[in-house]
mmCIF file of C-alpha atoms in Angstrom:
data_model
loop_
_atom_site.group_PDB
_atom_site.id
_atom_site.type_symbol
_atom_site.label_atom_id
_atom_site.label_comp_id
_atom_site.label_asym_id
_atom_site.label_seq_id
_atom_site.Cartn_x
_atom_site.Cartn_y
_atom_site.Cartn_z
ATOM 1 C CA UNK W 1 29.849 -53.165 -53.080
ATOM 2 C CA UNK W 2 32.998 -54.702 -52.707
ATOM 3 C CA UNK W 3 36.470 -52.584 -53.247
ATOM 4 C CA UNK W 4 36.625 -53.117 -56.911
ATOM 5 C CA UNK W 5 33.446 -52.144 -57.596
ATOM 6 C CA UNK W 6 33.578 -48.718 -55.154
ATOM 7 C CA UNK W 7 36.516 -47.675 -56.681
ATOM 8 C CA UNK W 8 35.249 -47.992 -60.148
ATOM 9 C CA UNK W 9 31.727 -46.062 -58.994
ATOM 10 C CA UNK W 10 33.943 -43.560 -57.668
ATOM 11 C CA UNK W 11 36.217 -43.173 -60.697
ATOM 12 C CA UNK W 12 32.745 -43.180 -62.935
ATOM 13 C CA UNK W 13 31.382 -40.282 -60.466
ATOM 14 C CA UNK W 14 34.367 -38.182 -60.616
ATOM 15 C CA UNK W 15 34.940 -38.957 -64.497
ATOM 16 C CA UNK W 16 31.596 -37.919 -65.635
ATOM 17 C CA UNK W 17 31.125 -34.945 -62.456
ATOM 18 C CA UNK W 18 34.280 -33.553 -62.531
ATOM 19 C CA UNK W 19 32.826 -29.889 -61.028
ATOM 20 C CA UNK W 20 31.988 -31.371 -58.113
ATOM 21 C CA UNK W 21 34.791 -33.619 -57.446
ATOM 22 C CA UNK W 22 36.734 -30.330 -58.110
ATOM 23 C CA UNK W 23 34.183 -28.987 -54.880
ATOM 24 C CA UNK W 24 34.774 -32.283 -52.765
ATOM 25 C CA UNK W 25 38.519 -31.678 -52.912
ATOM 26 C CA UNK W 26 38.414 -27.841 -52.575
ATOM 27 C CA UNK W 27 36.266 -28.157 -49.412
ATOM 28 C CA UNK W 28 38.670 -30.568 -48.032
ATOM 29 C CA UNK W 29 41.265 -28.044 -48.352
ATOM 30 C CA UNK W 30 38.971 -25.207 -46.972
ATOM 31 C CA UNK W 31 37.641 -26.499 -43.323
ATOM 32 C CA UNK W 32 40.933 -26.676 -41.479
ATOM 33 C CA UNK W 33 41.770 -23.391 -42.533
ATOM 34 C CA UNK W 34 37.910 -22.167 -41.416
ATOM 35 C CA UNK W 35 37.867 -23.759 -38.142
ATOM 36 C CA UNK W 36 40.934 -22.467 -37.095
ATOM 37 C CA UNK W 37 39.056 -19.467 -37.893
ATOM 38 C CA UNK W 38 36.454 -20.780 -35.222
ATOM 39 C CA UNK W 39 39.245 -21.516 -32.595
ATOM 40 C CA UNK W 40 40.931 -18.382 -32.995
ATOM 41 C CA UNK W 41 38.801 -15.828 -35.211
ATOM 42 C CA UNK W 42 36.828 -14.143 -32.922
ATOM 43 C CA UNK W 43 33.162 -15.266 -34.278
ATOM 44 C CA UNK W 44 34.877 -14.519 -37.772
ATOM 45 C CA UNK W 45 34.575 -16.606 -40.676
ATOM 46 C CA UNK W 46 36.281 -15.458 -43.920
ATOM 47 C CA UNK W 47 33.800 -17.013 -46.427
ATOM 48 C CA UNK W 48 31.086 -19.639 -46.598
ATOM 49 C CA UNK W 49 31.709 -23.236 -47.941
ATOM 50 C CA UNK W 50 28.160 -23.256 -48.840
ATOM 51 C CA UNK W 51 24.244 -21.081 -48.860
ATOM 52 C CA UNK W 52 21.210 -22.663 -48.112
ATOM 53 C CA UNK W 53 18.347 -20.914 -50.102
ATOM 54 C CA UNK W 54 14.497 -21.822 -48.797
ATOM 55 C CA UNK W 55 12.725 -20.047 -51.311
ATOM 56 C CA UNK W 56 9.555 -21.260 -50.054
ATOM 57 C CA UNK W 57 8.598 -23.111 -46.800
ATOM 58 C CA UNK W 58 5.548 -24.402 -48.786
ATOM 59 C CA UNK W 59 4.823 -28.082 -50.284
ATOM 60 C CA UNK W 60 2.516 -30.184 -51.727
ATOM 61 C CA UNK W 61 3.568 -33.204 -49.241
ATOM 62 C CA UNK W 62 2.799 -33.175 -45.599
ATOM 63 C CA UNK W 63 5.273 -35.952 -43.947
ATOM 64 C CA UNK W 64 5.388 -36.478 -40.506
ATOM 65 C CA UNK W 65 8.435 -36.030 -39.451
ATOM 66 C CA UNK W 66 8.660 -32.900 -41.323
ATOM 67 C CA UNK W 67 8.966 -29.518 -38.870
ATOM 68 C CA UNK W 68 7.557 -27.560 -41.320
ATOM 69 C CA UNK W 69 4.446 -29.392 -41.559
ATOM 70 C CA UNK W 70 4.089 -29.667 -37.364
ATOM 71 C CA UNK W 71 4.466 -25.430 -37.357
ATOM 72 C CA UNK W 72 2.153 -25.124 -40.019
ATOM 73 C CA UNK W 73 4.717 -23.387 -42.969
ATOM 74 C CA UNK W 74 3.939 -25.852 -45.311
ATOM 75 C CA UNK W 75 0.255 -23.905 -45.380
ATOM 76 C CA UNK W 76 2.345 -20.233 -47.171
ATOM 77 C CA UNK W 77 1.746 -19.836 -50.671
ATOM 78 C CA UNK W 78 5.592 -20.426 -52.521
ATOM 79 C CA UNK W 79 4.097 -16.746 -54.465
ATOM 80 C CA UNK W 80 4.135 -15.202 -51.608
ATOM 81 C CA UNK W 81 8.690 -15.510 -51.193
ATOM 82 C CA UNK W 82 11.062 -12.291 -52.369
ATOM 83 C CA UNK W 83 11.305 -11.493 -55.866
ATOM 84 C CA UNK W 84 13.295 -13.366 -57.978
ATOM 85 C CA UNK W 85 15.266 -10.088 -58.106
ATOM 86 C CA UNK W 86 16.502 -10.371 -54.102
ATOM 87 C CA UNK W 87 17.798 -14.090 -54.926
ATOM 88 C CA UNK W 88 19.201 -13.366 -57.865
ATOM 89 C CA UNK W 89 21.286 -10.346 -56.150
ATOM 90 C CA UNK W 90 22.716 -12.173 -53.394
ATOM 91 C CA UNK W 91 23.863 -14.462 -56.107
ATOM 92 C CA UNK W 92 25.660 -11.938 -57.340
ATOM 93 C CA UNK W 93 26.735 -10.546 -54.064
ATOM 94 C CA UNK W 94 28.866 -13.646 -53.428
ATOM 95 C CA UNK W 95 29.934 -15.376 -56.643
ATOM 96 C CA UNK W 96 33.803 -13.459 -56.063
ATOM 97 C CA UNK W 97 33.720 -15.997 -53.034
ATOM 98 C CA UNK W 98 31.631 -19.186 -54.917
ATOM 99 C CA UNK W 99 30.400 -21.172 -51.994
ATOM 100 C CA UNK W 100 27.831 -23.645 -53.946
ATOM 101 C CA UNK W 101 24.173 -22.545 -53.659
ATOM 102 C CA UNK W 102 22.106 -25.527 -52.288
ATOM 103 C CA UNK W 103 18.127 -25.131 -52.676
ATOM 104 C CA UNK W 104 15.833 -26.961 -49.667
ATOM 105 C CA UNK W 105 12.401 -25.855 -48.446
ATOM 106 C CA UNK W 106 9.844 -27.056 -47.500
ATOM 107 C CA UNK W 107 9.383 -28.030 -51.586
ATOM 108 C CA UNK W 108 11.755 -25.200 -53.324
ATOM 109 C CA UNK W 109 10.519 -26.519 -56.807
ATOM 110 C CA UNK W 110 7.132 -24.793 -56.594
ATOM 111 C CA UNK W 111 8.999 -21.121 -56.301
ATOM 112 C CA UNK W 112 7.524 -19.313 -59.311
ATOM 113 C CA UNK W 113 11.909 -18.321 -60.361
ATOM 114 C CA UNK W 114 13.245 -21.211 -59.137
ATOM 115 C CA UNK W 115 14.092 -23.134 -62.815
ATOM 116 C CA UNK W 116 15.557 -19.147 -63.325
ATOM 117 C CA UNK W 117 17.753 -18.984 -60.627
ATOM 118 C CA UNK W 118 18.821 -22.500 -61.021
ATOM 119 C CA UNK W 119 19.803 -20.639 -64.842
ATOM 120 C CA UNK W 120 21.345 -18.275 -63.353
ATOM 121 C CA UNK W 121 23.755 -19.400 -61.107
ATOM 122 C CA UNK W 122 24.607 -21.724 -63.274
ATOM 123 C CA UNK W 123 25.452 -18.885 -65.943
ATOM 124 C CA UNK W 124 28.088 -17.501 -63.186
ATOM 125 C CA UNK W 125 29.735 -20.422 -62.835
ATOM 126 C CA UNK W 126 28.569 -21.677 -59.738
ATOM 127 C CA UNK W 127 27.976 -24.924 -57.910
ATOM 128 C CA UNK W 128 23.964 -25.675 -57.448
ATOM 129 C CA UNK W 129 22.385 -28.233 -55.407
ATOM 130 C CA UNK W 130 18.349 -28.815 -55.080
ATOM 131 C CA UNK W 131 16.339 -31.227 -52.497
ATOM 132 C CA UNK W 132 13.095 -32.027 -53.753
ATOM 133 C CA UNK W 133 10.639 -34.536 -53.179
ATOM 134 C CA UNK W 134 10.452 -35.256 -56.773
ATOM 135 C CA UNK W 135 6.724 -34.604 -56.925
ATOM 136 C CA UNK W 136 7.021 -32.229 -59.487
ATOM 137 C CA UNK W 137 9.920 -33.510 -61.542
ATOM 138 C CA UNK W 138 7.741 -34.350 -64.468
ATOM 139 C CA UNK W 139 6.348 -30.827 -65.061
ATOM 140 C CA UNK W 140 9.578 -28.887 -65.149
ATOM 141 C CA UNK W 141 12.156 -32.037 -66.005
ATOM 142 C CA UNK W 142 12.348 -30.427 -70.261
ATOM 143 C CA UNK W 143 13.088 -26.677 -69.062
ATOM 144 C CA UNK W 144 15.057 -27.647 -65.727
ATOM 145 C CA UNK W 145 17.291 -29.816 -68.210
ATOM 146 C CA UNK W 146 18.434 -26.817 -70.252
ATOM 147 C CA UNK W 147 21.169 -25.811 -67.516
ATOM 148 C CA UNK W 148 20.495 -28.399 -64.650
ATOM 149 C CA UNK W 149 22.038 -28.012 -61.341
ATOM 150 C CA UNK W 150 24.890 -30.218 -60.605
ATOM 151 C CA UNK W 151 23.536 -32.404 -58.211
ATOM 152 C CA UNK W 152 19.947 -33.527 -56.926
ATOM 153 C CA UNK W 153 18.605 -35.436 -53.846
ATOM 154 C CA UNK W 154 15.461 -36.697 -54.078
ATOM 155 C CA UNK W 155 13.482 -38.201 -50.567
ATOM 156 C CA UNK W 156 12.785 -41.376 -51.180
ATOM 157 C CA UNK W 157 10.992 -43.105 -47.299
ATOM 158 C CA UNK W 158 10.312 -46.512 -48.916
ATOM 159 C CA UNK W 159 8.113 -48.483 -51.914
ATOM 160 C CA UNK W 160 5.449 -47.486 -52.710
ATOM 161 C CA UNK W 161 2.591 -47.314 -49.816
ATOM 162 C CA UNK W 162 5.813 -47.130 -47.298
ATOM 163 C CA UNK W 163 6.457 -43.965 -49.181
ATOM 164 C CA UNK W 164 3.509 -42.498 -49.875
ATOM 165 C CA UNK W 165 2.448 -43.213 -45.839
ATOM 166 C CA UNK W 166 4.798 -40.930 -44.441
ATOM 167 C CA UNK W 167 4.236 -38.011 -47.197
ATOM 168 C CA UNK W 168 0.832 -37.917 -46.280
ATOM 169 C CA UNK W 169 0.000 -38.767 -50.038
ATOM 170 C CA UNK W 170 -1.203 -42.027 -51.566
ATOM 171 C CA UNK W 171 0.377 -40.849 -55.073
ATOM 172 C CA UNK W 172 3.541 -39.227 -53.755
ATOM 173 C CA UNK W 173 5.345 -42.469 -54.944
ATOM 174 C CA UNK W 174 3.943 -42.691 -58.695
ATOM 175 C CA UNK W 175 4.791 -39.430 -58.992
ATOM 176 C CA UNK W 176 8.288 -39.640 -57.568
ATOM 177 C CA UNK W 177 9.102 -41.995 -59.855
ATOM 178 C CA UNK W 178 7.768 -41.358 -62.604
ATOM 179 C CA UNK W 179 9.642 -37.067 -62.385
ATOM 180 C CA UNK W 180 12.746 -38.751 -61.748
ATOM 181 C CA UNK W 181 12.481 -41.285 -65.183
ATOM 182 C CA UNK W 182 11.411 -38.157 -66.960
ATOM 183 C CA UNK W 183 14.463 -36.333 -65.699
ATOM 184 C CA UNK W 184 16.697 -39.740 -66.761
ATOM 185 C CA UNK W 185 15.480 -39.893 -69.883
ATOM 186 C CA UNK W 186 16.148 -36.640 -70.505
ATOM 187 C CA UNK W 187 19.501 -36.954 -69.926
ATOM 188 C CA UNK W 188 19.907 -39.860 -71.989
ATOM 189 C CA UNK W 189 18.452 -37.652 -74.957
ATOM 190 C CA UNK W 190 20.566 -34.807 -74.206
ATOM 191 C CA UNK W 191 24.074 -36.770 -73.365
ATOM 192 C CA UNK W 192 24.816 -35.343 -69.952
ATOM 193 C CA UNK W 193 25.337 -36.337 -66.638
ATOM 194 C CA UNK W 194 24.095 -34.228 -64.578
ATOM 195 C CA UNK W 195 22.285 -33.544 -62.213
ATOM 196 C CA UNK W 196 23.650 -36.001 -60.301
ATOM 197 C CA UNK W 197 21.215 -38.240 -58.652
ATOM 198 C CA UNK W 198 21.042 -39.534 -55.204
ATOM 199 C CA UNK W 199 17.920 -40.962 -52.726
ATOM 200 C CA UNK W 200 17.584 -40.254 -49.517
ATOM 201 C CA UNK W 201 15.764 -41.875 -47.534
ATOM 202 C CA UNK W 202 15.207 -40.211 -43.723
ATOM 203 C CA UNK W 203 14.778 -43.530 -41.903
ATOM 204 C CA UNK W 204 11.610 -42.868 -38.961
ATOM 205 C CA UNK W 205 9.228 -44.535 -37.006
ATOM 206 C CA UNK W 206 7.142 -45.198 -40.156
ATOM 207 C CA UNK W 207 9.153 -46.508 -42.470
ATOM 208 C CA UNK W 208 13.055 -48.361 -41.314
ATOM 209 C CA UNK W 209 11.657 -51.644 -41.442
ATOM 210 C CA UNK W 210 11.127 -52.009 -44.551
ATOM 211 C CA UNK W 211 15.098 -49.831 -45.612
ATOM 212 C CA UNK W 212 16.042 -53.139 -47.099
ATOM 213 C CA UNK W 213 13.679 -52.086 -50.228
ATOM 214 C CA UNK W 214 15.166 -49.042 -50.802
ATOM 215 C CA UNK W 215 18.539 -50.224 -53.033
ATOM 216 C CA UNK W 216 16.188 -52.100 -55.360
ATOM 217 C CA UNK W 217 14.044 -48.466 -55.536
ATOM 218 C CA UNK W 218 17.705 -46.316 -56.001
ATOM 219 C CA UNK W 219 18.412 -48.961 -58.869
ATOM 220 C CA UNK W 220 15.091 -48.239 -60.637
ATOM 221 C CA UNK W 221 15.597 -44.532 -60.580
ATOM 222 C CA UNK W 222 19.365 -45.225 -61.639
ATOM 223 C CA UNK W 223 20.368 -43.431 -58.700
ATOM 224 C CA UNK W 224 23.982 -42.620 -58.210
ATOM 225 C CA UNK W 225 24.261 -42.390 -54.716
ATOM 226 C CA UNK W 226 21.546 -43.755 -52.187
ATOM 227 C CA UNK W 227 21.967 -42.053 -48.461
ATOM 228 C CA UNK W 228 20.165 -42.870 -45.673
ATOM 229 C CA UNK W 229 19.856 -40.509 -42.346
ATOM 230 C CA UNK W 230 19.299 -41.008 -39.235
ATOM 231 C CA UNK W 231 15.962 -39.397 -37.521
ATOM 232 C CA UNK W 232 16.525 -35.619 -36.613
ATOM 233 C CA UNK W 233 14.954 -34.684 -33.832
ATOM 234 C CA UNK W 234 13.844 -31.218 -31.405
ATOM 235 C CA UNK W 235 12.457 -31.979 -28.117
ATOM 236 C CA UNK W 236 10.649 -30.106 -25.780
ATOM 237 C CA UNK W 237 13.453 -31.537 -24.003
ATOM 238 C CA UNK W 238 16.331 -30.237 -25.837
ATOM 239 C CA UNK W 239 15.186 -26.456 -25.506
ATOM 240 C CA UNK W 240 14.248 -25.925 -22.137
ATOM 241 C CA UNK W 241 17.887 -26.718 -21.286
ATOM 242 C CA UNK W 242 18.584 -24.628 -24.435
ATOM 243 C CA UNK W 243 16.486 -22.049 -22.811
ATOM 244 C CA UNK W 244 18.030 -22.504 -19.344
ATOM 245 C CA UNK W 245 21.682 -22.358 -19.988
ATOM 246 C CA UNK W 246 20.776 -19.458 -23.181
ATOM 247 C CA UNK W 247 17.483 -18.389 -22.996
ATOM 248 C CA UNK W 248 18.754 -14.627 -22.043
ATOM 249 C CA UNK W 249 20.409 -13.715 -25.214
ATOM 250 C CA UNK W 250 19.164 -16.504 -27.436
ATOM 251 C CA UNK W 251 15.824 -18.360 -27.332
ATOM 252 C CA UNK W 252 13.977 -20.966 -28.743
ATOM 253 C CA UNK W 253 11.046 -21.700 -29.732
ATOM 254 C CA UNK W 254 9.942 -25.365 -29.337
ATOM 255 C CA UNK W 255 6.581 -24.628 -31.185
ATOM 256 C CA UNK W 256 7.883 -22.406 -34.417
ATOM 257 C CA UNK W 257 11.216 -24.587 -35.169
ATOM 258 C CA UNK W 258 8.570 -27.399 -35.489
ATOM 259 C CA UNK W 259 9.344 -29.149 -32.431
ATOM 260 C CA UNK W 260 8.299 -32.681 -32.120
ATOM 261 C CA UNK W 261 7.978 -35.876 -29.897
ATOM 262 C CA UNK W 262 8.793 -38.580 -32.458
ATOM 263 C CA UNK W 263 7.049 -42.415 -31.385
ATOM 264 C CA UNK W 264 9.986 -44.252 -30.058
ATOM 265 C CA UNK W 265 12.603 -46.720 -32.475
ATOM 266 C CA UNK W 266 13.793 -49.616 -31.456
ATOM 267 C CA UNK W 267 17.207 -49.565 -31.685
ATOM 268 C CA UNK W 268 18.370 -52.569 -31.831
ATOM 269 C CA UNK W 269 15.725 -53.357 -34.961
ATOM 270 C CA UNK W 270 17.374 -49.637 -36.704
ATOM 271 C CA UNK W 271 20.909 -51.609 -36.286
ATOM 272 C CA UNK W 272 19.281 -54.936 -37.591
ATOM 273 C CA UNK W 273 18.457 -53.230 -40.211
ATOM 274 C CA UNK W 274 21.431 -50.905 -41.001
ATOM 275 C CA UNK W 275 23.148 -54.091 -40.799
ATOM 276 C CA UNK W 276 20.998 -55.924 -43.524
ATOM 277 C CA UNK W 277 21.944 -52.730 -46.109
ATOM 278 C CA UNK W 278 25.313 -53.281 -45.520
ATOM 279 C CA UNK W 279 25.274 -56.719 -46.795
ATOM 280 C CA UNK W 280 23.689 -56.175 -49.459
ATOM 281 C CA UNK W 281 25.056 -56.383 -53.011
ATOM 282 C CA UNK W 282 24.050 -52.343 -53.810
ATOM 283 C CA UNK W 283 25.860 -51.411 -57.336
ATOM 284 C CA UNK W 284 26.291 -47.943 -56.038
ATOM 285 C CA UNK W 285 27.625 -46.046 -53.306
ATOM 286 C CA UNK W 286 24.717 -46.794 -49.551
ATOM 287 C CA UNK W 287 25.891 -44.008 -47.311
ATOM 288 C CA UNK W 288 24.658 -43.919 -43.568
ATOM 289 C CA UNK W 289 24.019 -40.139 -41.953
ATOM 290 C CA UNK W 290 25.941 -39.877 -39.505
ATOM 291 C CA UNK W 291 28.089 -42.825 -39.505
ATOM 292 C CA UNK W 292 27.505 -43.940 -35.841
ATOM 293 C CA UNK W 293 28.624 -47.141 -34.076
ATOM 294 C CA UNK W 294 25.850 -49.953 -33.048
ATOM 295 C CA UNK W 295 26.579 -48.451 -29.065
ATOM 296 C CA UNK W 296 25.465 -44.974 -30.466
ATOM 297 C CA UNK W 297 22.680 -46.356 -32.839
ATOM 298 C CA UNK W 298 21.602 -47.340 -28.740
ATOM 299 C CA UNK W 299 22.116 -43.478 -27.067
ATOM 300 C CA UNK W 300 20.723 -41.303 -30.626
ATOM 301 C CA UNK W 301 17.106 -43.182 -30.186
ATOM 302 C CA UNK W 302 17.079 -43.796 -26.703
ATOM 303 C CA UNK W 303 18.092 -40.812 -24.941
ATOM 304 C CA UNK W 304 17.584 -37.907 -27.656
ATOM 305 C CA UNK W 305 19.529 -35.366 -25.851
ATOM 306 C CA UNK W 306 22.552 -37.254 -25.165
ATOM 307 C CA UNK W 307 25.346 -35.878 -28.304
ATOM 308 C CA UNK W 308 27.184 -39.161 -29.823
ATOM 309 C CA UNK W 309 30.601 -38.571 -31.112
ATOM 310 C CA UNK W 310 30.912 -34.639 -29.620
ATOM 311 C CA UNK W 311 32.592 -32.394 -31.157
ATOM 312 C CA UNK W 312 32.634 -28.649 -31.380
ATOM 313 C CA UNK W 313 29.416 -27.340 -33.765
ATOM 314 C CA UNK W 314 30.872 -25.787 -36.993
ATOM 315 C CA UNK W 315 27.895 -25.005 -38.976
ATOM 316 C CA UNK W 316 27.960 -21.154 -38.187
ATOM 317 C CA UNK W 317 31.566 -20.950 -40.010
ATOM 318 C CA UNK W 318 30.911 -22.878 -43.194
ATOM 319 C CA UNK W 319 26.998 -22.252 -44.189
ATOM 320 C CA UNK W 320 23.913 -20.252 -43.525
ATOM 321 C CA UNK W 321 19.908 -20.644 -44.403
ATOM 322 C CA UNK W 322 18.252 -17.284 -46.020
ATOM 323 C CA UNK W 323 15.055 -17.816 -45.723
ATOM 324 C CA UNK W 324 11.885 -17.228 -47.962
ATOM 325 C CA UNK W 325 11.587 -13.290 -46.124
ATOM 326 C CA UNK W 326 15.135 -13.017 -46.409
ATOM 327 C CA UNK W 327 16.011 -13.645 -43.196
ATOM 328 C CA UNK W 328 19.055 -14.945 -42.739
ATOM 329 C CA UNK W 329 19.298 -17.732 -39.974
ATOM 330 C CA UNK W 330 22.218 -19.388 -39.454
ATOM 331 C CA UNK W 331 20.569 -21.463 -36.461
ATOM 332 C CA UNK W 332 17.156 -22.512 -35.058
ATOM 333 C CA UNK W 333 15.162 -18.814 -34.327
ATOM 334 C CA UNK W 334 18.567 -17.217 -34.681
ATOM 335 C CA UNK W 335 18.291 -14.403 -37.392
ATOM 336 C CA UNK W 336 21.431 -12.182 -38.052
ATOM 337 C CA UNK W 337 19.487 -9.667 -40.519
ATOM 338 C CA UNK W 338 17.339 -10.195 -43.817
ATOM 339 C CA UNK W 339 18.759 -9.442 -47.908
ATOM 340 C CA UNK W 340 16.230 -6.769 -48.551
ATOM 341 C CA UNK W 341 17.894 -4.349 -46.506
ATOM 342 C CA UNK W 342 21.730 -5.641 -46.478
ATOM 343 C CA UNK W 343 24.556 -7.245 -48.570
ATOM 344 C CA UNK W 344 24.959 -11.131 -47.086
ATOM 345 C CA UNK W 345 28.346 -10.151 -47.674
ATOM 346 C CA UNK W 346 28.260 -7.564 -45.022
ATOM 347 C CA UNK W 347 26.546 -9.834 -42.935
ATOM 348 C CA UNK W 348 27.869 -13.135 -42.648
ATOM 349 C CA UNK W 349 30.621 -11.149 -40.140
ATOM 350 C CA UNK W 350 28.310 -8.878 -38.513
ATOM 351 C CA UNK W 351 28.193 -7.942 -34.764
ATOM 352 C CA UNK W 352 24.562 -10.455 -34.647
ATOM 353 C CA UNK W 353 26.681 -13.323 -36.977
ATOM 354 C CA UNK W 354 29.320 -13.143 -34.400
ATOM 355 C CA UNK W 355 28.429 -13.060 -31.448
ATOM 356 C CA UNK W 356 26.615 -16.388 -31.932
ATOM 357 C CA UNK W 357 29.120 -17.641 -33.334
ATOM 358 C CA UNK W 358 30.795 -16.851 -30.015
ATOM 359 C CA UNK W 359 28.575 -18.694 -27.570
ATOM 360 C CA UNK W 360 29.142 -21.954 -29.485
ATOM 361 C CA UNK W 361 32.822 -20.735 -29.604
ATOM 362 C CA UNK W 362 32.015 -20.717 -25.768
ATOM 363 C CA UNK W 363 29.707 -23.734 -25.083
ATOM 364 C CA UNK W 364 30.618 -25.931 -28.425
ATOM 365 C CA UNK W 365 27.845 -26.542 -28.958
ATOM 366 C CA UNK W 366 24.030 -26.224 -27.461
ATOM 367 C CA UNK W 367 21.729 -28.641 -26.192
ATOM 368 C CA UNK W 368 19.392 -28.880 -29.835
ATOM 369 C CA UNK W 369 22.582 -29.880 -31.622
ATOM 370 C CA UNK W 370 22.394 -32.833 -30.432
ATOM 371 C CA UNK W 371 19.972 -34.329 -33.313
ATOM 372 C CA UNK W 372 20.358 -31.504 -35.751
ATOM 373 C CA UNK W 373 21.593 -32.153 -39.239
ATOM 374 C CA UNK W 374 23.792 -29.275 -38.970
ATOM 375 C CA UNK W 375 25.811 -30.328 -36.041
ATOM 376 C CA UNK W 376 27.323 -32.928 -38.564
ATOM 377 C CA UNK W 377 28.293 -31.269 -41.306
ATOM 378 C CA UNK W 378 31.601 -30.752 -42.878
ATOM 379 C CA UNK W 379 30.822 -29.070 -46.282
#
């Protein structure tokens, strides 16, 4: 895209999604204040910018790079998750803070009360988004569109069999495309813009050679943006280094966290493919996350335990996960409490959460942060 196209597309997105635009600007204003807490607050954070709901780890796909496949969590039954009322109570508890609620999993749409919970969040005038593999969208689109989330990120790893191979399902690509197009048609019929649709492509050893096909896929789906994500990794070396330093206070289990030793990726070919994508004329914003230099890409894939663009981790001051059993978990194997027995607003700055933040204040980051998605977050 040339500069004029970028401005036009940006203006269109602001016009069609004003709530998301306001949220983005508010976060830009709030982040510096929260990062000041990080430096001076003794482990205290005023309030989260967002809360990630993980209502189930269950999934209908078996992705090669997924930690929940590695540790077996995808085989759980989504009906074994917490009742709707428990998740709703969290929304009621935090709505005065007005964080955004983001759904991930597993596959969050498999949770039996997913649509009901999204609908309730929207009645409270809170922002809501979801990351999904898209295979269930055709089935749920009619009901979901009645009170849609503000944003939807659909994970697609390539065109056709490239995607199917990564996802471990020969019908995955067709089902996702059919589901997304069904949702887009319903948006058109109802004259609505929500949810904003972003396609996310995780670059892995199995698909990075084919990422130049993704702009065509995103365009076919009518996506508003295309994001390429560098491969997140938790290696045994990271875990060993972490536990050698912090094991007496905070031990990480390589197996329980779904650690993996990914196949090598040719960093020079990754760089070449990224350059090819950036030279393409694409009708939507194309983002690489994290956006790093060629030299950093070489480090990223050749030396996974080595940090690139190192900076103090801010994740525990900005966001946290709530797991399917109700555990509040700001980091691998860190549990600060459970929403079944405590209010989230009490857990956010309880002793255990403050101690976790103090450890991060002392170190700046942990060895396990080097290739963790949360390390790069500032929202």
